[in-house]
Amino acid sequence: FPEKHMCPIYKPRGPNQKMYVHYLNDPGVSVLISTGPAGTGKTLFACATAVQELMDRNVDKIILTRPVVPVEEDIGYLPGDINSKINPYMEPLWDNFKYIQNQYKQTSKEFKILKNMIESEKLVIQPLAYIRGRSFSNIFFIVDEAQNLTPHEIKTIISRAGENTKIVFAGDINQIDTPYLDSQSNGLSYLIDKLKGQKLYSHITLKKGERSDLANLANELL
């Protein structure tokens, strides 16, 4: 891969992760789906690519989102305003950026750039409800836990895309957290089926988890 894309976490293991990094950096791929169990690098590699693209000024902004699975009644019991209620569900996305930032020394230019991205809202994590009715151009858009989306929600996201926007959907169709969807009716499976053969689309399945042996054991047996 080009040297400019070899940020500290870019150490893909095996052909599938290498191909995933290739698709992430391919400007001809506007919609990319990565499926596989937890710990395979789906969201982390997408975040690393988005950060590099923003540093290189190839995009103007990074937006991350993930569905808030609990119903409104469950969220309502949490203290605080709507942002306080939703933030716990967005925290795993912030963890990815904290991990990337911590690969650099605090005195480095890259560490300061990442910090400034957040402060200047060039890097934004939002619930899906906040993107309805908006249009996004020059955006690197990452959708985590996409298996918990409905086909309608998937269409809503893609229909918001303007020029020079890349959308990455990451998820595991075997780990659906909502009782209203299954491995066939969820939006991620729907999208994979509908976009087959389209030039702007690629799909990669990541099989081996790299998080830890314990996490891999859980994925296999539990």
mmCIF file of N, CA and C in Angstrom, residues 73-205:
data_model
loop_
_atom_site.group_PDB
_atom_site.id
_atom_site.type_symbol
_atom_site.label_atom_id
_atom_site.label_comp_id
_atom_site.label_asym_id
_atom_site.label_seq_id
_atom_site.Cartn_x
_atom_site.Cartn_y
_atom_site.Cartn_z
ATOM 1 N N GLU A 73 -38.219 3.616 25.450
ATOM 2 C CA GLU A 73 -38.549 3.487 26.871
ATOM 3 C C GLU A 73 -37.302 3.150 27.695
ATOM 4 N N ASP A 74 -36.404 2.324 27.118
ATOM 5 C CA ASP A 74 -35.182 1.958 27.836
ATOM 6 C C ASP A 74 -34.259 3.158 27.974
ATOM 7 N N ILE A 75 -34.093 3.922 26.888
ATOM 8 C CA ILE A 75 -33.235 5.098 26.918
ATOM 9 C C ILE A 75 -33.774 6.129 27.898
ATOM 10 N N GLY A 76 -35.095 6.216 27.984
ATOM 11 C CA GLY A 76 -35.713 7.212 28.839
ATOM 12 C C GLY A 76 -35.338 7.089 30.295
ATOM 13 N N TYR A 77 -34.968 5.906 30.733
ATOM 14 C CA TYR A 77 -34.598 5.717 32.132
ATOM 15 C C TYR A 77 -33.198 6.244 32.434
ATOM 16 N N LEU A 78 -32.397 6.503 31.397
ATOM 17 C CA LEU A 78 -31.060 7.029 31.629
ATOM 18 C C LEU A 78 -31.144 8.504 32.028
ATOM 19 N N PRO A 79 -30.231 8.965 32.906
ATOM 20 C CA PRO A 79 -30.278 10.366 33.341
ATOM 21 C C PRO A 79 -29.783 11.319 32.259
ATOM 22 N N GLY A 80 -30.178 12.611 32.364
ATOM 23 C CA GLY A 80 -29.639 13.641 31.487
ATOM 24 C C GLY A 80 -30.486 13.897 30.255
ATOM 25 N N ASP A 81 -29.946 14.805 29.388
ATOM 26 C CA ASP A 81 -30.651 15.145 28.154
ATOM 27 C C ASP A 81 -30.439 14.053 27.113
ATOM 28 N N ILE A 82 -30.937 14.300 25.886
ATOM 29 C CA ILE A 82 -30.883 13.267 24.857
ATOM 30 C C ILE A 82 -29.448 12.877 24.520
ATOM 31 N N ASN A 83 -28.520 13.862 24.498
ATOM 32 C CA ASN A 83 -27.122 13.534 24.202
ATOM 33 C C ASN A 83 -26.515 12.653 25.284
ATOM 34 N N SER A 84 -26.836 12.947 26.534
ATOM 35 C CA SER A 84 -26.330 12.140 27.643
ATOM 36 C C SER A 84 -26.861 10.717 27.572
ATOM 37 N N LYS A 85 -28.093 10.574 27.108
ATOM 38 C CA LYS A 85 -28.698 9.249 27.008
ATOM 39 C C LYS A 85 -28.071 8.432 25.882
ATOM 40 N N ILE A 86 -27.721 9.105 24.778
ATOM 41 C CA ILE A 86 -27.221 8.399 23.599
ATOM 42 C C ILE A 86 -25.719 8.150 23.661
ATOM 43 N N ASN A 87 -24.981 9.024 24.324
ATOM 44 C CA ASN A 87 -23.518 8.923 24.347
ATOM 45 C C ASN A 87 -22.984 7.550 24.743
ATOM 46 N N PRO A 88 -23.566 6.865 25.741
ATOM 47 C CA PRO A 88 -23.041 5.534 26.082
ATOM 48 C C PRO A 88 -23.058 4.551 24.914
ATOM 49 N N TYR A 89 -24.023 4.703 24.002
ATOM 50 C CA TYR A 89 -24.109 3.802 22.863
ATOM 51 C C TYR A 89 -23.118 4.183 21.758
ATOM 52 N N MET A 90 -22.625 5.407 21.804
ATOM 53 C CA MET A 90 -21.652 5.874 20.821
ATOM 54 C C MET A 90 -20.207 5.680 21.302
ATOM 55 N N GLU A 91 -20.044 5.378 22.581
ATOM 56 C CA GLU A 91 -18.708 5.295 23.174
ATOM 57 C C GLU A 91 -17.772 4.308 22.456
ATOM 58 N N PRO A 92 -18.248 3.143 21.994
ATOM 59 C CA PRO A 92 -17.337 2.241 21.274
ATOM 60 C C PRO A 92 -16.703 2.870 20.039
ATOM 61 N N LEU A 93 -17.405 3.806 19.405
ATOM 62 C CA LEU A 93 -16.829 4.488 18.248
ATOM 63 C C LEU A 93 -15.705 5.417 18.677
ATOM 64 N N TRP A 94 -15.907 6.135 19.791
ATOM 65 C CA TRP A 94 -14.832 6.994 20.306
ATOM 66 C C TRP A 94 -13.621 6.158 20.691
ATOM 67 N N ASP A 95 -13.838 4.939 21.162
ATOM 68 C CA ASP A 95 -12.717 4.085 21.558
ATOM 69 C C ASP A 95 -11.765 3.836 20.392
ATOM 70 N N ASN A 96 -12.316 3.693 19.192
ATOM 71 C CA ASN A 96 -11.464 3.478 18.019
ATOM 72 C C ASN A 96 -10.549 4.663 17.756
ATOM 73 N N PHE A 97 -11.096 5.874 17.876
ATOM 74 C CA PHE A 97 -10.282 7.055 17.629
ATOM 75 C C PHE A 97 -9.267 7.296 18.746
ATOM 76 N N LYS A 98 -9.658 6.966 19.966
ATOM 77 C CA LYS A 98 -8.698 7.076 21.069
ATOM 78 C C LYS A 98 -7.534 6.118 20.845
ATOM 79 N N TYR A 99 -7.845 4.920 20.354
ATOM 80 C CA TYR A 99 -6.801 3.934 20.077
ATOM 81 C C TYR A 99 -5.856 4.445 18.988
ATOM 82 N N ILE A 100 -6.436 4.996 17.917
ATOM 83 C CA ILE A 100 -5.606 5.536 16.829
ATOM 84 C C ILE A 100 -4.735 6.680 17.340
ATOM 85 N N GLN A 101 -5.336 7.592 18.095
ATOM 86 C CA GLN A 101 -4.592 8.739 18.619
ATOM 87 C C GLN A 101 -3.450 8.295 19.527
ATOM 88 N N ASN A 102 -3.680 7.261 20.305
ATOM 89 C CA ASN A 102 -2.664 6.795 21.244
ATOM 90 C C ASN A 102 -1.504 6.065 20.580
ATOM 91 N N GLN A 103 -1.615 5.830 19.268
ATOM 92 C CA GLN A 103 -0.480 5.258 18.546
ATOM 93 C C GLN A 103 0.606 6.303 18.293
ATOM 94 N N TYR A 104 0.259 7.566 18.503
ATOM 95 C CA TYR A 104 1.210 8.670 18.315
ATOM 96 C C TYR A 104 1.621 9.241 19.669
ATOM 97 N N LYS A 105 2.778 9.799 19.728
ATOM 98 C CA LYS A 105 3.213 10.493 20.943
ATOM 99 C C LYS A 105 2.393 11.772 21.110
ATOM 100 N N GLN A 106 2.133 12.150 22.357
ATOM 101 C CA GLN A 106 1.314 13.327 22.617
ATOM 102 C C GLN A 106 1.930 14.608 22.079
ATOM 103 N N THR A 107 3.238 14.610 21.896
ATOM 104 C CA THR A 107 3.925 15.794 21.373
ATOM 105 C C THR A 107 3.985 15.810 19.844
ATOM 106 N N SER A 108 3.493 14.742 19.207
ATOM 107 C CA SER A 108 3.606 14.645 17.750
ATOM 108 C C SER A 108 2.576 15.515 17.047
ATOM 109 N N LYS A 109 2.876 15.828 15.797
ATOM 110 C CA LYS A 109 1.961 16.623 14.975
ATOM 111 C C LYS A 109 0.656 15.873 14.751
ATOM 112 N N GLU A 110 0.745 14.551 14.526
ATOM 113 C CA GLU A 110 -0.439 13.748 14.248
ATOM 114 C C GLU A 110 -1.399 13.718 15.440
ATOM 115 N N PHE A 111 -0.851 13.603 16.653
ATOM 116 C CA PHE A 111 -1.686 13.583 17.862
ATOM 117 C C PHE A 111 -2.468 14.890 17.969
ATOM 118 N N LYS A 112 -1.789 16.000 17.728
ATOM 119 C CA LYS A 112 -2.434 17.308 17.827
ATOM 120 C C LYS A 112 -3.484 17.490 16.724
ATOM 121 N N ILE A 113 -3.192 16.958 15.528
ATOM 122 C CA ILE A 113 -4.153 17.055 14.428
ATOM 123 C C ILE A 113 -5.428 16.294 14.765
ATOM 124 N N LEU A 114 -5.272 15.097 15.328
ATOM 125 C CA LEU A 114 -6.437 14.301 15.710
ATOM 126 C C LEU A 114 -7.259 14.998 16.785
ATOM 127 N N LYS A 115 -6.587 15.594 17.739
ATOM 128 C CA LYS A 115 -7.286 16.334 18.795
ATOM 129 C C LYS A 115 -8.058 17.503 18.202
ATOM 130 N N ASN A 116 -7.437 18.195 17.250
ATOM 131 C CA ASN A 116 -8.082 19.342 16.611
ATOM 132 C C ASN A 116 -9.272 18.911 15.749
ATOM 133 N N MET A 117 -9.189 17.714 15.155
ATOM 134 C CA MET A 117 -10.313 17.205 14.358
ATOM 135 C C MET A 117 -11.589 17.140 15.187
ATOM 136 N N ILE A 118 -11.448 16.672 16.417
ATOM 137 C CA ILE A 118 -12.604 16.532 17.299
ATOM 138 C C ILE A 118 -13.096 17.898 17.760
ATOM 139 N N GLU A 119 -12.167 18.759 18.171
ATOM 140 C CA GLU A 119 -12.542 20.069 18.685
ATOM 141 C C GLU A 119 -13.187 20.940 17.620
ATOM 142 N N SER A 120 -12.745 20.793 16.372
ATOM 143 C CA SER A 120 -13.288 21.604 15.276
ATOM 144 C C SER A 120 -14.480 20.933 14.588
ATOM 145 N N GLU A 121 -14.887 19.775 15.128
ATOM 146 C CA GLU A 121 -16.024 19.009 14.601
ATOM 147 C C GLU A 121 -15.815 18.580 13.155
ATOM 148 N N LYS A 122 -14.568 18.313 12.814
ATOM 149 C CA LYS A 122 -14.265 17.670 11.534
ATOM 150 C C LYS A 122 -14.487 16.167 11.654
ATOM 151 N N LEU A 123 -14.502 15.711 12.878
ATOM 152 C CA LEU A 123 -14.768 14.316 13.201
ATOM 153 C C LEU A 123 -15.966 14.289 14.149
ATOM 154 N N VAL A 124 -17.080 13.738 13.650
ATOM 155 C CA VAL A 124 -18.338 13.814 14.397
ATOM 156 C C VAL A 124 -18.946 12.425 14.542
ATOM 157 N N ILE A 125 -19.417 12.109 15.737
ATOM 158 C CA ILE A 125 -20.147 10.874 15.972
ATOM 159 C C ILE A 125 -21.578 11.249 16.328
ATOM 160 N N GLN A 126 -22.527 10.752 15.510
ATOM 161 C CA GLN A 126 -23.923 11.145 15.673
ATOM 162 C C GLN A 126 -24.848 9.940 15.576
ATOM 163 N N PRO A 127 -25.974 9.974 16.274
ATOM 164 C CA PRO A 127 -26.991 8.937 16.071
ATOM 165 C C PRO A 127 -27.666 9.132 14.723
ATOM 166 N N LEU A 128 -28.246 8.069 14.200
ATOM 167 C CA LEU A 128 -28.855 8.108 12.870
ATOM 168 C C LEU A 128 -29.934 9.174 12.743
ATOM 169 N N ALA A 129 -30.656 9.422 13.814
ATOM 170 C CA ALA A 129 -31.762 10.382 13.752
ATOM 171 C C ALA A 129 -31.287 11.771 13.348
ATOM 172 N N TYR A 130 -30.000 12.076 13.585
ATOM 173 C CA TYR A 130 -29.476 13.406 13.309
ATOM 174 C C TYR A 130 -29.138 13.623 11.834
ATOM 175 N N ILE A 131 -29.126 12.562 11.029
ATOM 176 C CA ILE A 131 -28.705 12.727 9.634
ATOM 177 C C ILE A 131 -29.882 12.785 8.667
ATOM 178 N N ARG A 132 -31.083 12.491 9.150
ATOM 179 C CA ARG A 132 -32.236 12.504 8.251
ATOM 180 C C ARG A 132 -32.474 13.899 7.693
ATOM 181 N N GLY A 133 -32.728 13.965 6.386
ATOM 182 C CA GLY A 133 -33.013 15.237 5.745
ATOM 183 C C GLY A 133 -31.782 16.035 5.351
ATOM 184 N N ARG A 134 -30.584 15.506 5.661
ATOM 185 C CA ARG A 134 -29.356 16.229 5.330
ATOM 186 C C ARG A 134 -28.693 15.622 4.097
ATOM 187 N N SER A 135 -27.802 16.401 3.487
ATOM 188 C CA SER A 135 -27.045 15.939 2.333
ATOM 189 C C SER A 135 -25.570 16.047 2.669
ATOM 190 N N PHE A 136 -24.778 15.035 2.275
ATOM 191 C CA PHE A 136 -23.376 14.997 2.664
ATOM 192 C C PHE A 136 -22.469 14.875 1.444
ATOM 193 N N SER A 137 -21.606 15.865 1.248
ATOM 194 C CA SER A 137 -20.600 15.833 0.195
ATOM 195 C C SER A 137 -19.212 15.911 0.819
ATOM 196 N N ASN A 138 -18.240 15.262 0.163
ATOM 197 C CA ASN A 138 -16.856 15.237 0.650
ATOM 198 C C ASN A 138 -16.770 14.698 2.082
ATOM 199 N N ILE A 139 -17.483 13.592 2.309
ATOM 200 C CA ILE A 139 -17.579 13.005 3.636
ATOM 201 C C ILE A 139 -17.089 11.564 3.603
ATOM 202 N N PHE A 140 -16.389 11.154 4.648
ATOM 203 C CA PHE A 140 -16.095 9.741 4.875
ATOM 204 C C PHE A 140 -17.070 9.290 5.951
ATOM 205 N N PHE A 141 -18.012 8.449 5.562
ATOM 206 C CA PHE A 141 -19.135 8.074 6.420
ATOM 207 C C PHE A 141 -18.970 6.615 6.853
ATOM 208 N N ILE A 142 -18.947 6.368 8.163
ATOM 209 C CA ILE A 142 -18.786 5.016 8.686
ATOM 210 C C ILE A 142 -20.019 4.652 9.509
ATOM 211 N N VAL A 143 -20.636 3.534 9.178
ATOM 212 C CA VAL A 143 -21.812 3.051 9.895
ATOM 213 C C VAL A 143 -21.450 1.744 10.585
ATOM 214 N N ASP A 144 -21.374 1.773 11.900
ATOM 215 C CA ASP A 144 -21.010 0.600 12.682
ATOM 216 C C ASP A 144 -22.263 -0.177 13.091
ATOM 217 N N GLU A 145 -22.112 -1.480 13.349
ATOM 218 C CA GLU A 145 -23.234 -2.336 13.757
ATOM 219 C C GLU A 145 -24.398 -2.220 12.768
ATOM 220 N N ALA A 146 -24.058 -2.206 11.485
ATOM 221 C CA ALA A 146 -25.067 -1.966 10.451
ATOM 222 C C ALA A 146 -26.068 -3.109 10.323
ATOM 223 N N GLN A 147 -25.782 -4.265 10.911
ATOM 224 C CA GLN A 147 -26.735 -5.380 10.864
ATOM 225 C C GLN A 147 -28.000 -5.087 11.656
ATOM 226 N N ASN A 148 -27.955 -4.055 12.495
ATOM 227 C CA ASN A 148 -29.139 -3.691 13.288
ATOM 228 C C ASN A 148 -29.996 -2.618 12.607
ATOM 229 N N LEU A 149 -29.687 -2.317 11.352
ATOM 230 C CA LEU A 149 -30.477 -1.352 10.586
ATOM 231 C C LEU A 149 -31.531 -2.063 9.753
ATOM 232 N N THR A 150 -32.615 -1.366 9.487
ATOM 233 C CA THR A 150 -33.633 -1.883 8.573
ATOM 234 C C THR A 150 -33.239 -1.515 7.148
ATOM 235 N N PRO A 151 -33.800 -2.185 6.142
ATOM 236 C CA PRO A 151 -33.544 -1.781 4.751
ATOM 237 C C PRO A 151 -33.880 -0.312 4.505
ATOM 238 N N HIS A 152 -34.952 0.188 5.109
ATOM 239 C CA HIS A 152 -35.326 1.593 4.934
ATOM 240 C C HIS A 152 -34.253 2.525 5.492
ATOM 241 N N GLU A 153 -33.693 2.193 6.644
ATOM 242 C CA GLU A 153 -32.638 3.025 7.226
ATOM 243 C C GLU A 153 -31.379 3.010 6.371
ATOM 244 N N ILE A 154 -31.045 1.854 5.807
ATOM 245 C CA ILE A 154 -29.901 1.757 4.899
ATOM 246 C C ILE A 154 -30.099 2.677 3.698
ATOM 247 N N LYS A 155 -31.302 2.634 3.118
ATOM 248 C CA LYS A 155 -31.604 3.485 1.960
ATOM 249 C C LYS A 155 -31.520 4.960 2.337
ATOM 250 N N THR A 156 -32.020 5.308 3.529
ATOM 251 C CA THR A 156 -31.974 6.701 3.985
ATOM 252 C C THR A 156 -30.541 7.204 4.052
ATOM 253 N N ILE A 157 -29.634 6.384 4.551
ATOM 254 C CA ILE A 157 -28.228 6.788 4.672
ATOM 255 C C ILE A 157 -27.610 6.993 3.297
ATOM 256 N N ILE A 158 -27.762 6.010 2.417
ATOM 257 C CA ILE A 158 -27.115 6.085 1.106
ATOM 258 C C ILE A 158 -27.688 7.227 0.270
ATOM 259 N N SER A 159 -28.982 7.479 0.407
ATOM 260 C CA SER A 159 -29.603 8.548 -0.376
ATOM 261 C C SER A 159 -29.164 9.933 0.076
ATOM 262 N N ARG A 160 -28.486 10.039 1.216
ATOM 263 C CA ARG A 160 -27.953 11.328 1.692
ATOM 264 C C ARG A 160 -26.610 11.658 1.049
ATOM 265 N N ALA A 161 -25.983 10.694 0.379
ATOM 266 C CA ALA A 161 -24.616 10.860 -0.115
ATOM 267 C C ALA A 161 -24.550 11.810 -1.302
ATOM 268 N N GLY A 162 -23.656 12.818 -1.183
ATOM 269 C CA GLY A 162 -23.378 13.718 -2.287
ATOM 270 C C GLY A 162 -22.090 13.322 -2.988
ATOM 271 N N GLU A 163 -21.502 14.254 -3.712
ATOM 272 C CA GLU A 163 -20.269 13.982 -4.444
ATOM 273 C C GLU A 163 -19.111 13.711 -3.481
ATOM 274 N N ASN A 164 -18.225 12.806 -3.908
ATOM 275 C CA ASN A 164 -16.999 12.471 -3.169
ATOM 276 C C ASN A 164 -17.294 12.036 -1.733
ATOM 277 N N THR A 165 -18.324 11.238 -1.570
ATOM 278 C CA THR A 165 -18.636 10.669 -0.257
ATOM 279 C C THR A 165 -18.469 9.162 -0.317
ATOM 280 N N LYS A 166 -17.762 8.625 0.653
ATOM 281 C CA LYS A 166 -17.574 7.175 0.764
ATOM 282 C C LYS A 166 -18.302 6.704 2.007
ATOM 283 N N ILE A 167 -19.076 5.628 1.868
ATOM 284 C CA ILE A 167 -19.814 5.072 2.987
ATOM 285 C C ILE A 167 -19.323 3.659 3.252
ATOM 286 N N VAL A 168 -18.945 3.412 4.494
ATOM 287 C CA VAL A 168 -18.507 2.076 4.911
ATOM 288 C C VAL A 168 -19.515 1.544 5.920
ATOM 289 N N PHE A 169 -20.124 0.408 5.587
ATOM 290 C CA PHE A 169 -21.036 -0.275 6.497
ATOM 291 C C PHE A 169 -20.289 -1.461 7.113
ATOM 292 N N ALA A 170 -20.207 -1.499 8.435
ATOM 293 C CA ALA A 170 -19.527 -2.591 9.127
ATOM 294 C C ALA A 170 -20.517 -3.315 10.018
ATOM 295 N N GLY A 171 -20.509 -4.646 9.997
ATOM 296 C CA GLY A 171 -21.434 -5.373 10.845
ATOM 297 C C GLY A 171 -21.249 -6.870 10.779
ATOM 298 N N ASP A 172 -22.007 -7.560 11.601
ATOM 299 C CA ASP A 172 -21.976 -9.018 11.686
ATOM 300 C C ASP A 172 -23.414 -9.511 11.670
ATOM 301 N N ILE A 173 -23.824 -10.114 10.571
ATOM 302 C CA ILE A 173 -25.223 -10.526 10.427
ATOM 303 C C ILE A 173 -25.586 -11.688 11.358
ATOM 304 N N ASN A 174 -24.591 -12.255 12.011
ATOM 305 C CA ASN A 174 -24.859 -13.310 12.987
ATOM 306 C C ASN A 174 -25.002 -12.770 14.408
ATOM 307 N N GLN A 175 -24.893 -11.452 14.569
ATOM 308 C CA GLN A 175 -24.992 -10.838 15.896
ATOM 309 C C GLN A 175 -26.009 -9.702 15.875
ATOM 310 N N ILE A 176 -27.236 -9.990 15.527
ATOM 311 C CA ILE A 176 -28.296 -8.984 15.468
ATOM 312 C C ILE A 176 -28.895 -8.806 16.862
ATOM 313 N N ASP A 177 -28.968 -7.553 17.299
ATOM 314 C CA ASP A 177 -29.363 -7.254 18.675
ATOM 315 C C ASP A 177 -30.818 -6.825 18.825
ATOM 316 N N THR A 178 -31.512 -6.669 17.722
ATOM 317 C CA THR A 178 -32.911 -6.247 17.800
ATOM 318 C C THR A 178 -33.829 -7.419 17.456
ATOM 319 N N PRO A 179 -34.912 -7.588 18.200
ATOM 320 C CA PRO A 179 -35.819 -8.719 17.941
ATOM 321 C C PRO A 179 -36.653 -8.550 16.675
ATOM 322 N N TYR A 180 -36.584 -7.376 16.055
ATOM 323 C CA TYR A 180 -37.416 -7.104 14.891
ATOM 324 C C TYR A 180 -36.744 -7.483 13.575
ATOM 325 N N LEU A 181 -35.473 -7.901 13.635
ATOM 326 C CA LEU A 181 -34.737 -8.253 12.428
ATOM 327 C C LEU A 181 -34.091 -9.619 12.594
ATOM 328 N N ASP A 182 -33.812 -10.278 11.452
ATOM 329 C CA ASP A 182 -33.067 -11.531 11.495
ATOM 330 C C ASP A 182 -31.982 -11.489 10.431
ATOM 331 N N SER A 183 -31.297 -12.617 10.227
ATOM 332 C CA SER A 183 -30.144 -12.647 9.323
ATOM 333 C C SER A 183 -30.516 -12.364 7.876
ATOM 334 N N GLN A 184 -31.805 -12.473 7.531
ATOM 335 C CA GLN A 184 -32.245 -12.218 6.165
ATOM 336 C C GLN A 184 -32.921 -10.863 6.003
ATOM 337 N N SER A 185 -33.667 -10.427 7.004
ATOM 338 C CA SER A 185 -34.463 -9.200 6.865
ATOM 339 C C SER A 185 -33.701 -7.932 7.234
ATOM 340 N N ASN A 186 -32.528 -8.048 7.824
ATOM 341 C CA ASN A 186 -31.782 -6.849 8.230
ATOM 342 C C ASN A 186 -31.279 -6.077 7.009
ATOM 343 N N GLY A 187 -31.015 -4.800 7.223
ATOM 344 C CA GLY A 187 -30.626 -3.925 6.124
ATOM 345 C C GLY A 187 -29.296 -4.263 5.491
ATOM 346 N N LEU A 188 -28.370 -4.811 6.268
ATOM 347 C CA LEU A 188 -27.054 -5.150 5.721
ATOM 348 C C LEU A 188 -27.165 -6.290 4.714
ATOM 349 N N SER A 189 -27.908 -7.334 5.050
ATOM 350 C CA SER A 189 -28.126 -8.444 4.116
ATOM 351 C C SER A 189 -28.869 -7.966 2.870
ATOM 352 N N TYR A 190 -29.844 -7.080 3.085
ATOM 353 C CA TYR A 190 -30.608 -6.493 1.974
ATOM 354 C C TYR A 190 -29.683 -5.746 1.015
ATOM 355 N N LEU A 191 -28.766 -4.956 1.581
ATOM 356 C CA LEU A 191 -27.854 -4.158 0.761
ATOM 357 C C LEU A 191 -26.893 -5.041 -0.027
ATOM 358 N N ILE A 192 -26.362 -6.070 0.626
ATOM 359 C CA ILE A 192 -25.454 -6.996 -0.046
ATOM 360 C C ILE A 192 -26.142 -7.635 -1.247
ATOM 361 N N ASP A 193 -27.389 -8.005 -1.077
ATOM 362 C CA ASP A 193 -28.140 -8.642 -2.158
ATOM 363 C C ASP A 193 -28.434 -7.678 -3.306
ATOM 364 N N LYS A 194 -28.813 -6.450 -2.973
ATOM 365 C CA LYS A 194 -29.239 -5.495 -3.998
ATOM 366 C C LYS A 194 -28.086 -4.886 -4.801
ATOM 367 N N LEU A 195 -26.912 -4.781 -4.191
ATOM 368 C CA LEU A 195 -25.803 -4.081 -4.864
ATOM 369 C C LEU A 195 -24.829 -5.012 -5.584
ATOM 370 N N LYS A 196 -25.110 -6.288 -5.622
ATOM 371 C CA LYS A 196 -24.224 -7.228 -6.310
ATOM 372 C C LYS A 196 -23.990 -6.789 -7.754
ATOM 373 N N GLY A 197 -22.713 -6.752 -8.147
ATOM 374 C CA GLY A 197 -22.370 -6.432 -9.528
ATOM 375 C C GLY A 197 -22.244 -4.959 -9.841
ATOM 376 N N GLN A 198 -22.555 -4.078 -8.890
ATOM 377 C CA GLN A 198 -22.449 -2.639 -9.124
ATOM 378 C C GLN A 198 -20.990 -2.178 -9.017
ATOM 379 N N LYS A 199 -20.585 -1.307 -9.915
ATOM 380 C CA LYS A 199 -19.178 -0.879 -9.981
ATOM 381 C C LYS A 199 -18.743 -0.069 -8.762
ATOM 382 N N LEU A 200 -19.655 0.677 -8.167
ATOM 383 C CA LEU A 200 -19.304 1.546 -7.044
ATOM 384 C C LEU A 200 -19.257 0.803 -5.708
ATOM 385 N N TYR A 201 -19.492 -0.500 -5.743
ATOM 386 C CA TYR A 201 -19.706 -1.268 -4.515
ATOM 387 C C TYR A 201 -18.712 -2.413 -4.378
ATOM 388 N N SER A 202 -18.265 -2.653 -3.132
ATOM 389 C CA SER A 202 -17.452 -3.832 -2.824
ATOM 390 C C SER A 202 -17.866 -4.389 -1.475
ATOM 391 N N HIS A 203 -17.656 -5.686 -1.307
ATOM 392 C CA HIS A 203 -17.998 -6.368 -0.058
ATOM 393 C C HIS A 203 -16.845 -7.290 0.316
ATOM 394 N N ILE A 204 -16.408 -7.207 1.559
ATOM 395 C CA ILE A 204 -15.342 -8.076 2.047
ATOM 396 C C ILE A 204 -15.793 -8.718 3.353
ATOM 397 N N THR A 205 -15.500 -9.989 3.503
ATOM 398 C CA THR A 205 -15.801 -10.700 4.745
ATOM 399 C C THR A 205 -14.504 -10.967 5.493
#
